[in-house]
N, CA and C of each residue as an Amber inpcrd file, in Angstrom:
protein
   288
  41.7270000 175.7660000 102.8980000  41.4980000 176.6980000 101.8330000
  39.9900000 176.8200000 101.6390000  39.5100000 178.0110000 101.5100000
  38.0710000 178.2090000 101.3320000  37.7100000 178.1130000  99.8610000
  36.4090000 177.9930000  99.5830000  35.9570000 177.8970000  98.2050000
  36.2240000 179.1630000  97.4250000  36.3690000 180.2670000  98.1110000
  36.6090000 181.5220000  97.4110000  38.0860000 181.7670000  97.1620000
  38.9490000 180.9040000  97.6660000  40.3830000 181.0690000  97.4390000
  40.6800000 180.9260000  95.9580000  41.6870000 181.6290000  95.5100000
  42.0270000 181.5660000  94.0930000  43.4100000 181.0030000  93.9110000
  43.6390000 180.3960000  92.7640000  44.9660000 179.8840000  92.4290000
  45.7520000 181.0130000  91.7950000  46.9930000 180.7640000  91.4720000
  47.8340000 181.7610000  90.8280000  47.2550000 182.2420000  89.5090000
  46.4480000 181.4520000  88.8380000  45.8750000 181.8190000  87.5480000
  44.5770000 182.5930000  87.7040000  44.1160000 182.8180000  88.9380000
  42.9010000 183.5720000  89.1610000  41.6350000 182.7370000  89.1690000
  41.7260000 181.4230000  89.1760000  40.5540000 180.5520000  89.1940000
  40.2180000 180.1800000  90.6360000  38.9360000 180.1770000  90.9730000
  38.5480000 179.7850000  92.3220000  38.6060000 178.2770000  92.4520000
  38.7400000 177.8150000  93.6730000  38.7480000 176.3780000  93.9370000
  37.4280000 175.7680000  93.4940000  36.3360000 176.4320000  93.7770000
  35.0080000 175.9300000  93.3860000  34.9230000 175.7640000  91.8760000
  35.4530000 176.7050000  91.1220000  35.4140000 176.6110000  89.6610000
  36.3020000 175.4730000  89.1650000  37.4520000 175.2820000  89.7970000
  38.3810000 174.2340000  89.3740000  37.7900000 172.8400000  89.5440000
  36.9770000 172.6470000  90.5770000  36.4070000 171.3300000  90.8630000
  34.9400000 171.2150000  90.4510000  34.4020000 172.1830000  89.7540000
  32.9730000 172.2500000  89.4380000  32.4520000 171.0200000  88.6920000
  33.1610000 170.5170000  87.7210000  32.6560000 169.4060000  86.9130000
  33.0140000 168.0330000  87.4310000  33.7450000 167.9500000  88.5360000
  34.1970000 166.6530000  89.0360000  33.0820000 165.9080000  89.7520000
  33.1000000 164.6310000  89.5760000  32.1620000 163.7440000  90.2740000
  32.9770000 162.7470000  91.0700000  32.3670000 162.1820000  92.0900000
  33.0990000 161.1670000  92.8450000  33.1620000 159.8870000  92.0190000
  34.2630000 159.1980000  92.1190000  34.4580000 157.9650000  91.3630000
  33.7350000 156.8110000  92.0550000  33.1390000 155.9560000  91.2510000
  32.4710000 154.7680000  91.7950000  33.5400000 153.8000000  92.2930000
  33.2790000 153.0980000  93.3730000  34.2580000 152.1260000  93.8590000
  34.4950000 151.0330000  92.8210000  35.7290000 150.5990000  92.7110000
  36.0910000 149.5590000  91.7520000  35.7820000 148.1980000  92.3560000
  35.1430000 147.3420000  91.5690000  34.9140000 145.9550000  91.9930000
  35.4640000 145.0250000  90.9130000  35.8600000 143.8500000  91.3380000
  36.4290000 142.8540000  90.4420000  35.5970000 141.5800000  90.5110000
  35.3230000 140.9920000  89.3540000  34.6140000 139.7160000  89.3100000
  35.6100000 138.6080000  89.5970000  35.1950000 137.6600000  90.4030000
  36.0620000 136.5430000  90.7730000  35.2110000 135.3000000  90.9910000
  35.8740000 134.1810000  91.1150000  35.1880000 132.9290000  91.4250000
  36.0810000 132.0740000  92.3070000  35.4510000 131.1890000  93.0410000
  36.1680000 130.3140000  93.9560000  36.3290000 128.9330000  93.3160000
  37.5590000 128.4170000  93.2540000  37.7520000 127.0820000  92.6950000
  37.2280000 125.9730000  93.6060000  37.0410000 126.2510000  94.8990000
  36.5490000 125.2340000  95.8310000  35.0270000 125.0580000  95.7440000
  34.2910000 126.1610000  95.9210000  32.8220000 126.0540000  95.9540000
  32.1710000 126.4600000  94.6390000  32.9490000 126.9600000  93.6860000
  32.4990000 127.3770000  92.3550000  31.5740000 128.6000000  92.3690000
  31.5030000 129.2820000  93.4890000  30.6750000 130.4810000  93.6010000
  31.3220000 131.6180000  92.8070000  30.4810000 132.4780000  92.2040000
  30.9450000 133.6720000  91.4910000  30.4690000 134.8810000  92.2650000
  31.3170000 135.9250000  92.3280000  30.9850000 137.1000000  93.1390000
  31.8260000 138.2770000  92.6830000  31.5590000 139.4400000  93.2650000
  32.3500000 140.6330000  93.0300000  33.0590000 141.0050000  94.3290000
  34.3010000 141.4530000  94.1990000  35.0980000 141.8400000  95.3600000
  35.5710000 143.2800000  95.2010000  35.5900000 144.0020000  96.3030000
  36.1650000 145.3420000  96.3100000  37.6800000 145.2180000  96.2720000
  38.3420000 146.2750000  95.8450000  39.8050000 146.2730000  95.7690000
  40.4380000 145.9280000  97.1160000  39.8250000 146.3600000  98.1990000
  40.3750000 146.1060000  99.5370000  40.3530000 144.6240000  99.9060000
  39.5450000 143.8190000  99.2300000  39.4440000 142.3920000  99.5410000
  40.4970000 141.5560000  98.8130000  41.2460000 142.1760000  97.9170000
  42.2480000 141.4670000  97.1290000  43.6560000 141.8920000  97.5290000
  44.6220000 141.0030000  97.3150000  46.0390000 141.2950000  97.5110000
  46.7710000 140.8130000  96.2710000  47.7310000 141.5950000  95.8160000
  48.5360000 141.2430000  94.6610000  49.9840000 141.1120000  95.1020000
  50.6080000 140.0080000  94.7520000  52.0270000 139.7900000  95.0520000
  52.7710000 139.6990000  93.7280000  53.7570000 140.5740000  93.5520000
  54.5390000 140.5930000  92.3190000  55.9120000 140.0080000  92.6200000
  56.1830000 138.8790000  91.9970000  57.4450000 138.1890000  92.2110000
  58.4550000 138.4880000  91.1300000  59.6190000 137.8820000  91.2380000
  60.7070000 138.0770000  90.2790000  60.3790000 137.4560000  88.9250000
  59.4950000 136.4670000  88.9130000  59.0970000 135.8090000  87.6710000
  57.5780000 135.7830000  87.5730000  57.0790000 135.4670000  86.3940000
  55.6280000 135.3790000  86.2220000  55.0360000 134.2400000  87.0570000
  55.8190000 133.2050000  87.3220000  55.3270000 132.0950000  88.1470000
  55.1680000 132.4900000  89.6090000  55.8660000 133.5410000  90.0210000
  55.8150000 133.9980000  91.4100000  54.8980000 135.2070000  91.5920000
  54.1340000 135.5440000  90.5550000  53.2170000 136.6810000  90.6230000
  51.7910000 136.1470000  90.6970000  51.0570000 136.5840000  91.7240000
  49.7120000 136.0570000  91.9400000  48.8590000 137.0650000  92.7010000
  47.5480000 136.8300000  92.6800000  46.6440000 137.6030000  93.5300000
  45.9030000 136.6290000  94.4320000  45.4460000 137.1310000  95.5540000
  44.7610000 136.2590000  96.5050000  43.5970000 136.9870000  97.1600000
  42.6730000 136.1850000  97.6640000  41.5090000 136.7040000  98.3730000
  40.8860000 135.5670000  99.1640000  39.9730000 135.9090000 100.0420000
  39.2180000 134.9130000 100.7900000  37.8240000 134.8390000 100.1840000
  37.3750000 133.6370000  99.8540000  36.0540000 133.4590000  99.2550000
  34.9830000 133.8880000 100.2600000  34.1170000 134.8200000  99.8700000
  33.0700000 135.2600000 100.7870000  31.9860000 134.2000000 101.0050000
  31.9050000 133.2070000 100.1330000  30.8800000 132.1740000 100.2570000
  31.3040000 131.0370000 101.1800000  32.5320000 130.5200000 100.9890000
  32.9530000 129.3510000 101.7670000  34.1410000 129.6250000 102.6930000
  34.7700000 130.7880000 102.5660000  35.8870000 131.1380000 103.4450000
  37.2340000 130.5670000 103.0290000  37.2960000 129.9420000 101.8610000
  38.5610000 129.3670000 101.3950000  39.5500000 130.4600000 101.0220000
  40.8210000 130.2220000 101.3050000  41.8810000 131.1170000 100.8630000
  42.1830000 130.7680000  99.4040000  42.0370000 131.7430000  98.5140000
  42.2010000 131.5100000  97.0810000  43.4350000 132.2630000  96.5930000
  44.2340000 131.5680000  95.7980000  45.4380000 132.1690000  95.2030000
  45.4400000 131.8100000  93.7260000  45.5160000 132.8530000  92.8630000
  45.4860000 132.6320000  91.4220000  46.6460000 133.3560000  90.7540000
  47.1670000 132.7920000  89.6650000  48.2660000 133.4530000  88.9570000
  47.7990000 134.7710000  88.3430000  48.7270000 135.7280000  88.2440000
  48.4050000 137.0340000  87.6670000  49.3900000 137.3620000  86.5610000
  48.8900000 137.3610000  85.3290000  49.7120000 137.7710000  84.1940000
  49.7950000 139.2870000  84.1310000  50.4620000 139.7830000  83.1110000
  50.6820000 141.2220000  82.9750000  49.3740000 142.0120000  82.9610000
  48.3780000 141.5440000  82.2280000  47.1000000 142.2710000  82.1170000
  46.3800000 142.2990000  83.4590000  46.3730000 141.2000000  84.1780000
  45.7250000 141.1520000  85.4990000  46.4500000 142.0950000  86.4550000
  47.7740000 142.1070000  86.4330000  48.5480000 143.0140000  87.2850000
  48.1650000 144.4590000  86.9770000  48.0730000 144.7870000  85.7020000
  47.7040000 146.1430000  85.2790000  46.3120000 146.5250000  85.7860000
  45.3520000 145.6330000  85.6420000  43.9820000 145.9170000  86.0890000
  43.8940000 146.0600000  87.6040000  44.5500000 145.1680000  88.3220000
  44.4750000 145.2110000  89.7820000  45.1790000 146.4410000  90.3600000
  46.3610000 146.7560000  89.8520000  47.0590000 147.9330000  90.3650000
  46.3060000 149.2030000  89.9960000  45.7540000 149.2580000  88.7960000
  44.9710000 150.4150000  88.3770000  43.6910000 150.5800000  89.1750000
  43.1800000 149.4770000  89.7020000  41.9510000 149.5090000  90.4890000
  42.1790000 149.7130000  91.9750000  43.4230000 149.9160000  92.3770000
  43.6980000 150.2210000  93.7740000  43.9550000 149.0380000  94.6860000
  44.2210000 147.8660000  94.1190000  44.5120000 146.6860000  94.9420000
  45.8960000 146.8510000  95.5650000  45.9990000 146.5540000  96.8560000
  47.2920000 146.6350000  97.5520000  48.2640000 145.6290000  96.9660000
  49.4910000 146.0890000  96.7620000  50.5020000 145.2800000  96.0880000
  51.7050000 145.0520000  96.9870000  52.1900000 143.8310000  96.9710000
  53.3920000 143.4460000  97.7000000  54.4160000 142.9930000  96.6760000
  55.5800000 143.5570000  96.7270000  56.6600000 143.1340000  95.8150000
  57.5330000 142.1290000  96.5510000  57.6270000 140.9420000  95.9790000
  58.4280000 139.8780000  96.5670000  59.8600000 139.9810000  96.0750000
  60.8080000 139.7960000  96.9550000  62.2180000 139.8550000  96.5970000
  62.8070000 138.4540000  96.6040000  63.6620000 138.1810000  95.6310000
  64.3210000 136.8730000  95.6130000  65.4550000 136.8710000  96.6310000
  65.7730000 135.6970000  97.1220000  66.8540000 135.5440000  98.0970000
  68.0320000 134.8580000  97.4350000  68.8160000 135.6230000  96.7110000
  69.9870000 135.0640000  96.0080000  71.2270000 135.2650000  96.8010000
């Protein structure tokens, strides 16, 4: 579609997107329990696993300072922030 194309309402594509800006990448503050380093991670560096219970819901990442695999519990607010920030989510299923 060209910039001069119009929608059904008669607005051009250029006019419809005129005030939009690109969104800044989302970063999350984190720390490593092994080396105690504090850092920021992009959404792509985190994984969220949502289990059947709150005890089975967690997020994980690899510490950029020491390389340790880190796994931390994720309550409702953390789940909301991570999913809203574009973190990839895996839903775990129980085996009953």
